[in-house]
mmCIF file of C-alpha atoms in Angstrom:
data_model
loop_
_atom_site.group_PDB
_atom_site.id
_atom_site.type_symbol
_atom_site.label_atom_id
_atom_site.label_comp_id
_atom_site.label_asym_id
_atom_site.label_seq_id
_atom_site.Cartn_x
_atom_site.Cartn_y
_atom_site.Cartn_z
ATOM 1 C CA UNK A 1 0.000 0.000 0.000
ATOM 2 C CA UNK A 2 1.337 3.431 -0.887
ATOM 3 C CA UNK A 3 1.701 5.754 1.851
ATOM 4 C CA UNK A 4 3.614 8.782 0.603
ATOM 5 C CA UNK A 5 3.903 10.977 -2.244
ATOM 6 C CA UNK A 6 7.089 9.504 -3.272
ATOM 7 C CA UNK A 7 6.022 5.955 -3.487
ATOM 8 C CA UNK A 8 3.227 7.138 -5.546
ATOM 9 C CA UNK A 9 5.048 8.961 -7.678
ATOM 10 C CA UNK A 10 7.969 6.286 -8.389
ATOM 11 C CA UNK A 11 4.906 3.769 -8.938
ATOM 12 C CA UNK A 12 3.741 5.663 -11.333
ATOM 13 C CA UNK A 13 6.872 7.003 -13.241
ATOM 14 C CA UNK A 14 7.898 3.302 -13.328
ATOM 15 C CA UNK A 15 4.893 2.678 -16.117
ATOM 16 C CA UNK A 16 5.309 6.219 -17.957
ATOM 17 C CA UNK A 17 5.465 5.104 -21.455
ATOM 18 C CA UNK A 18 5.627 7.206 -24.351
ATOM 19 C CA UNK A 19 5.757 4.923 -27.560
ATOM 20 C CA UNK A 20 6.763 6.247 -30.576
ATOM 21 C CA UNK A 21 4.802 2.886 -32.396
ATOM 22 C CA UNK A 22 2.439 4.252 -34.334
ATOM 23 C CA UNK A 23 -1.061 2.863 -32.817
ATOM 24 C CA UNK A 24 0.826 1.780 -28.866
ATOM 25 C CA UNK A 25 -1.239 2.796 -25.777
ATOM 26 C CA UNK A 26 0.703 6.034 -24.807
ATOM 27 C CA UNK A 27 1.147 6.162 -20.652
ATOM 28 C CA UNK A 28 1.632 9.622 -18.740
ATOM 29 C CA UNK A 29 1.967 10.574 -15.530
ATOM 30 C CA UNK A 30 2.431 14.135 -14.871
ATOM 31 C CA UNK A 31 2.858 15.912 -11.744
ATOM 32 C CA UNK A 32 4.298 19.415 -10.339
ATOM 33 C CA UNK A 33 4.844 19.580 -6.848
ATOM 34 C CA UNK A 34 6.977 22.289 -6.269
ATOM 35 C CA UNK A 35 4.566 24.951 -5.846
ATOM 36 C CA UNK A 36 1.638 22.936 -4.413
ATOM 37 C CA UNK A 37 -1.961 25.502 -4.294
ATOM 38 C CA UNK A 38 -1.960 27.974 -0.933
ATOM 39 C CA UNK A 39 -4.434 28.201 1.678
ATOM 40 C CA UNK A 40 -5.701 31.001 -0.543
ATOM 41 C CA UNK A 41 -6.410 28.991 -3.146
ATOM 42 C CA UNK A 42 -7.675 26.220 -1.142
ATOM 43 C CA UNK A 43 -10.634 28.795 0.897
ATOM 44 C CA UNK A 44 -11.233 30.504 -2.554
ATOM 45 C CA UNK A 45 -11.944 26.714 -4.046
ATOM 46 C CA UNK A 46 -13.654 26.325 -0.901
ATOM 47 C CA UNK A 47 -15.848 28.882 -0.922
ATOM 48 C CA UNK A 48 -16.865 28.659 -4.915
ATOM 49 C CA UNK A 49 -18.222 24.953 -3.857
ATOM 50 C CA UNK A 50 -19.505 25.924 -0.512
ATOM 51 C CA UNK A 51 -17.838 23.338 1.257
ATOM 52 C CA UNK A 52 -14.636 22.540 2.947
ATOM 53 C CA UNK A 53 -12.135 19.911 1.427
ATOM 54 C CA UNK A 54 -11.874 17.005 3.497
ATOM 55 C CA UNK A 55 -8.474 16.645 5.399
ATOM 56 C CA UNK A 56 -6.419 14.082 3.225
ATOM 57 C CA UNK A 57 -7.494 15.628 -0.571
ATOM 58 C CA UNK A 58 -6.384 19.040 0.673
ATOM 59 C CA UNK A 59 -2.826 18.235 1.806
ATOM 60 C CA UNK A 60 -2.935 16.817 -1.369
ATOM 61 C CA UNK A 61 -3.520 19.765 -3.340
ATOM 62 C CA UNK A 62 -1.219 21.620 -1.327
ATOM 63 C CA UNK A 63 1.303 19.205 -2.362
ATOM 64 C CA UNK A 64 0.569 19.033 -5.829
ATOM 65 C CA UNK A 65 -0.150 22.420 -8.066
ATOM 66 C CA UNK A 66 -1.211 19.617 -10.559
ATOM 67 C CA UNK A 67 -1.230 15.480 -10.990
ATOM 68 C CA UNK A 68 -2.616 14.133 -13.951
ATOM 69 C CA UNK A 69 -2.380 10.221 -15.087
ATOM 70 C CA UNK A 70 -3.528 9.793 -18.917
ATOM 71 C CA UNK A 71 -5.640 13.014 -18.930
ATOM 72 C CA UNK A 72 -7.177 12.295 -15.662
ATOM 73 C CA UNK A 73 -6.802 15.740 -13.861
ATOM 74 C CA UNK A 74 -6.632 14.595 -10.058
ATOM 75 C CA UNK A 75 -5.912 18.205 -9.200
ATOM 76 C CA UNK A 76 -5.820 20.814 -11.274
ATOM 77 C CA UNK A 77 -3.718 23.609 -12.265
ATOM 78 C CA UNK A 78 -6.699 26.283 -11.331
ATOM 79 C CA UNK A 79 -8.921 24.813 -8.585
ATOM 80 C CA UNK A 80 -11.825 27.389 -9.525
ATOM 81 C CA UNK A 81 -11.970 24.743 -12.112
ATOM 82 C CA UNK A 82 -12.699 21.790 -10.114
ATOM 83 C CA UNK A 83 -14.946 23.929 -7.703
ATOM 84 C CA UNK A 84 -16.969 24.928 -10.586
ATOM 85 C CA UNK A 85 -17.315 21.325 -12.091
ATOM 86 C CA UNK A 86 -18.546 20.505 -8.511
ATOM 87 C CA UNK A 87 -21.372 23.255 -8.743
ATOM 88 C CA UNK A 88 -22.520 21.862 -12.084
ATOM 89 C CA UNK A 89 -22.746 18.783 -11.511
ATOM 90 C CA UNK A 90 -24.597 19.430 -7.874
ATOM 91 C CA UNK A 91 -26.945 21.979 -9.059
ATOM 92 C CA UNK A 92 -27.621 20.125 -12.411
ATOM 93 C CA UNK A 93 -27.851 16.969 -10.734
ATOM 94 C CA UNK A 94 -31.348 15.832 -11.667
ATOM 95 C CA UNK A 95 -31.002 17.247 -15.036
ATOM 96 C CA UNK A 96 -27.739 14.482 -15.058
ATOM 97 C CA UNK A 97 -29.164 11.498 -13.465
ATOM 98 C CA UNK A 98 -26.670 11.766 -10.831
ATOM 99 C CA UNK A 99 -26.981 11.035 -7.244
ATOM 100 C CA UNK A 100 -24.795 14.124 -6.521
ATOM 101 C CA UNK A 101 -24.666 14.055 -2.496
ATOM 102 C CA UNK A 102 -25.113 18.054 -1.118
ATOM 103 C CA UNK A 103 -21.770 17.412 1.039
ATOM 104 C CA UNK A 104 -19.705 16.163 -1.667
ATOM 105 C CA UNK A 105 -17.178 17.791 -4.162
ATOM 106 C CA UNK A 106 -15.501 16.438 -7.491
ATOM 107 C CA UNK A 107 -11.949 15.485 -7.472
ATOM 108 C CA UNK A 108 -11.118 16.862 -9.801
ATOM 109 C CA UNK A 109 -11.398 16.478 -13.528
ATOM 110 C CA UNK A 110 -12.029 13.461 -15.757
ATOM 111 C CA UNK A 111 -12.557 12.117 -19.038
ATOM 112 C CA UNK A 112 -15.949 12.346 -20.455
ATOM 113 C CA UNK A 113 -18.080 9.752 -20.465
ATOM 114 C CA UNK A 114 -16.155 8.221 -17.243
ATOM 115 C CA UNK A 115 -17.177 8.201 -13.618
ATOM 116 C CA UNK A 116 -17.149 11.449 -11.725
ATOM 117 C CA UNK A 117 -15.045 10.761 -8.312
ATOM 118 C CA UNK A 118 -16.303 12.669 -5.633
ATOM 119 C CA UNK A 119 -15.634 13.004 -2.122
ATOM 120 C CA UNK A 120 -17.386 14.071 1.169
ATOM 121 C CA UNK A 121 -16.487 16.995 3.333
ATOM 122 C CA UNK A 122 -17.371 15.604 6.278
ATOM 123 C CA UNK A 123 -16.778 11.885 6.020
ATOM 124 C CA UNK A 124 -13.659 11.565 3.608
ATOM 125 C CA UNK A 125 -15.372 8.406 1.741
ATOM 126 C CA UNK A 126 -14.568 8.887 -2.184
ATOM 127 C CA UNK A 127 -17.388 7.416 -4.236
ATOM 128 C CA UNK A 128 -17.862 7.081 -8.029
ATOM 129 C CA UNK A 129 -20.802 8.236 -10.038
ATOM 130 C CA UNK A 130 -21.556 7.974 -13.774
ATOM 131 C CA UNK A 131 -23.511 10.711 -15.590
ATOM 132 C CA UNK A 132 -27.056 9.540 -16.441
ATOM 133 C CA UNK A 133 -27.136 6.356 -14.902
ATOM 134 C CA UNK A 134 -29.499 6.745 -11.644
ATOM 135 C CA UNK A 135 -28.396 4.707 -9.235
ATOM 136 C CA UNK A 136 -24.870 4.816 -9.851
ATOM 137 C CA UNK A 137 -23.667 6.300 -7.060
ATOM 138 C CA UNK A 138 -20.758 3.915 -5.757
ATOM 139 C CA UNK A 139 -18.837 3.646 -2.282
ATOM 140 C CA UNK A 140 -15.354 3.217 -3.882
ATOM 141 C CA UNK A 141 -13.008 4.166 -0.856
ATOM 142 C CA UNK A 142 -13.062 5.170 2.947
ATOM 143 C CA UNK A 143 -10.783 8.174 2.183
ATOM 144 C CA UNK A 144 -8.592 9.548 -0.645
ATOM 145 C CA UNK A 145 -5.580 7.488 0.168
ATOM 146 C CA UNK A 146 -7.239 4.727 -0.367
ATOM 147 C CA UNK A 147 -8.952 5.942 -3.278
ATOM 148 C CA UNK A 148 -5.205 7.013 -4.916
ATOM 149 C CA UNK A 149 -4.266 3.462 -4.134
ATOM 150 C CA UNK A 150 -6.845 1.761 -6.080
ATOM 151 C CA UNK A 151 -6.107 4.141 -8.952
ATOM 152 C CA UNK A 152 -2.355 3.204 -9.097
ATOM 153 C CA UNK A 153 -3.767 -0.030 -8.949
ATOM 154 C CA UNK A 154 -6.016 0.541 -12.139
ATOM 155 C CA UNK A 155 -3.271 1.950 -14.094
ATOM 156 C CA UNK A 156 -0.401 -0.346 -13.230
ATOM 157 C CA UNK A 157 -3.393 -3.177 -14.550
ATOM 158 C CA UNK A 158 -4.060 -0.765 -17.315
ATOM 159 C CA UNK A 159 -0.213 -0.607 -18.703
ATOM 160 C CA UNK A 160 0.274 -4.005 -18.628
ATOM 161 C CA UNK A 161 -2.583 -4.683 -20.270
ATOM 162 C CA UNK A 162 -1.746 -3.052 -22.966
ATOM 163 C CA UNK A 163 2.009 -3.912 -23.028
ATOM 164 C CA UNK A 164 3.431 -0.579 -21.841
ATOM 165 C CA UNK A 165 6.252 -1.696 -19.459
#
């Protein structure tokens, strides 16, 4: 189980492929933590959503400025983004066929057509939720560690699958 941002990072780097075949599964993992977002940023985020980041997810943005696995935006360069995503998808919820809970926020941003990860404020339990499919809405981890964990999971699976070691 990964415990630090170093492990996950290594893990990840470790199946970075960029092929030059023409038709290969390309692999990325990008991530900037130099500059991880400020407590600014963080309240600002916070207050576009209306609700507080849960503990883990926002020392994880203040880590990371951005992290990003095969276009998967875990957090994003600008979290107005992410906060706004969140709003949509809450107040446009019915309109979506998504069980969006009030006390939850998206982490960040994802592919189309895929899942929406979200996370609530006051619990820390990460579920999954797919965009007009009622009834969707998934316990997928007790908190975002967890969650993370599963995801390096997925895409360790993933690369192999497709032959990208």
């Amino acid at each position: 189980m990964i415990k630090t941002y170093e492990e996950q990072e290594k893990v990840l780097s470790e199946i970075t492929v960029v092929s030059s075949e023409p038709d290969a599964v390309e692999f990325c993992f990008e991530a900037d933590s130099d500059n991880g977002h400020t407590e600014q940023e963080i309240r600002e985020m916070e207050q576009i959503m209306g609700l507080p980041l849960f503990k883990d997810y926002r020392e994880f943005v203040k880590h990371y400025r951005s992290f990003e696995i095969v276009g998967d935006i875990y957090v994003d360069c600008d979290l107005n983004d992410t906060a706004e995503v969140t709003v949509i998808h809450r107040n446009n919820s019915k309109e979506l066929g998504l069980n969006f809970p009030e006390d939850c926020y998206c982490i960040g941003n994802f592919e189309p057509g895929l899942p929406i990860f979200i996370q609530s404020s006051v619990t820390g339990t990460v579920y999954s939720c797919q965009v007009r499919r009622k009834g969707s809405l998934k316990k997928i981890a007790d908190n975002f560690w967890e969650f993370m964990n599963a995801e390096v999971k997925h895409w360790q699976k993933y690369a192999a699958e497709y032959d990208t070691f």
